[in-house]
């Protein structure tokens, strides 16, 4: 067991990698009754093609990770969610593009739900009949999201940006890909990606940590896991160009919506990726929020409304920026985005604004240390990105004007995709 202490943040946690490879991190928040545990595998929607250490390739249908998340709660004899409820715990799960996580929160003794979390995540029991039944449930869920204009706009944006990268697929896949998923493919994907050596368990609790660690160790000692060869996500050869520079579609909306997206290059190194994300966020905040002297006029003119916003993300092999709003002035919004980005790329931001934004987001990061789920989620993401948690907190304060300039150079404005969602006439 290793204890990590940050005197600067007055926080600490213990960590240990168990003999079966499971990474365990327990973080104590004294004075709280609450406990929050999250168990995560780095299997996400992007993992449709994987390669093991010997070069053997494995291919899965889009939506497989999400399908597995659904099936993990299945048990032949009992309802897992009801069991958590009977223990005074609230359980949930999510699948993102990069991971699948199972988590519960409780203000009661966490021992029973903790054992249950470990047990149900480390056992897959499915039948052909249940897999076929689940297909209908998931397809219905996908069709529901396809009827939601905001969700559809984002999905169509990714389909416009990417030729080959799996980000072009919805996290849940498509009705066609879901129908192609089989019991055997789910079992193969589970065996490759739900081994203890690939996973992390993070707990944030007001309870004493050592007894909880013993509970986890005792649980794991009773189980046997076959050795596996770790798999990695296949790297895709993605063209710099966008697949669809312009795409228009119609839905039952009253006001047109627009999304203007830019395709960026990925950043391999996790800490550099984090720093550049912060730098670009600062640039976009300074240029496209109330910090900009033009922002209020955009509202007055009706070029943007409450739906307006922007998103930015980098991965190892992808990156994008997108700017969206609900407006009748589609061409004017496009002009504003393009001109503002060109200005930001050329001029960056002032040192005064940089310091203001650093204080704002650093303060927010410190406040997040009072959030159990924020600690667990951030620690998990940092771990998979090979970043130290406390160093990641510090990165905001290390950003300089030179870093802002470097980030501005990453803003490739050439590869643009425009999405127009128009009302049905």
Steps between C-alpha positions, in 0.01 A plus 500: 500500500624845409374821661507816291481829686466848356587760761409772254141381461473337844372183336627142497413157373631145520562284196591140435517271199366162608661169396238455226590843358202703624600858578331620821493863612327606823459866589381606844278804560481522878179624655274356227267201525484461124695245294539494121663214309570480128635197314614571146641330194665699219260339255301767322310558179828565316613142563349334195841368391760381750842336474677283760872479575549232232335713235177299497209720395152500649209675333173595666186665376440868585301512822651184653638675810161660566322167443730336756419771754132411465562128538725530806195568717342171394495214749321170468360506854465863607471862395836668569354850521243386755775339707688831517178677602438248777850579628425873510716572196430667168675334204548617143732461203609682186685433178702777335724493197797400717374304801215312669439571869280348770445702815294519815449745783379432852485659843472155662776249570663455155621141556202317347456721190878504450509121488201502268668750266810281478294186451261611229763686296730196512241253375316494168198269480304535179290278279419510130141589585593789727742644242228496233254662741751771590546592134144628483545707817823660377366568150197669654737712710703596192187593307386718790829692496476535121172686554673750733628789293804583717620139507445458128691821424807377691489154341472644151791732578729208584382322184599810303842541662636146482560257212641196684530587868242318720396834650272519196277238665254566782608357839210255474575411138221484244195273472687305232818453706304410814314230309834348395627469861503140625532324834843368403628845395384648832675222692822548302494877554432450872787251540745739336396817680350412840805325643612648838838593350331741259268665754506752782285527812483845659325562830437834670364464850474639849577154640838364609693380197696197620190291590353578157821392331485172691141446381615546141802271543290227659248522219768468234689217671194276462500534120708355220565686175666355192812688383441724200710688249416866534333654199532852369273711284591484133640825365307622199641671194267797486530759220538863603202596286141483622265245346207740443582872484128581500196302608140606544216298644148565624325424825194616691654818647366855499832682454798392287809373680856517375825336602833617357773247574876489441710187477827514697795265539526278809772534766673182617643609836236514773640797695566702186149421379355623830702822489404577140133434578516755782680751277246470221215517750644827628522635144143399421367634831668834435362515146154341514355572845400813692872574535487612137387856432292370205304238691216723620444634150466147362219445750332831421514430128348155546800328345528275808261402778500285815576188296833650394824334609822338391692178567864405475671164542826327417580132502816315407389479138222756460404855585214738429342834580131569441279807534123468501191711543131524416442791264332627186826678413700200387736688268564771758588242765742334259662838428535577873659163578747520215605860560528455877711186461732671251542789742563266793752295304691814403484688830447239773385658827637765733707407803236663722230274355725196528558564870130559556410168337775313684365623833143412402567143390760426764248605764238277338743208503563552872125508567466172309710337772183514711312292242532123547403412144723772350800363690429143388429591138800730465736254668379223268546713188844617612606142575407372155670804344815427708475833685559563870185636666667783692729594210188529285353743755817707485511521121265800485743715697791402275343641185689794349441741215741288295274198561201702381686585181591134444137400549381766256718341236307174547181672386481363147214700345527342156317175570148618575163322500171692514178335614159661449198354676192655335132484592278268300314714247 
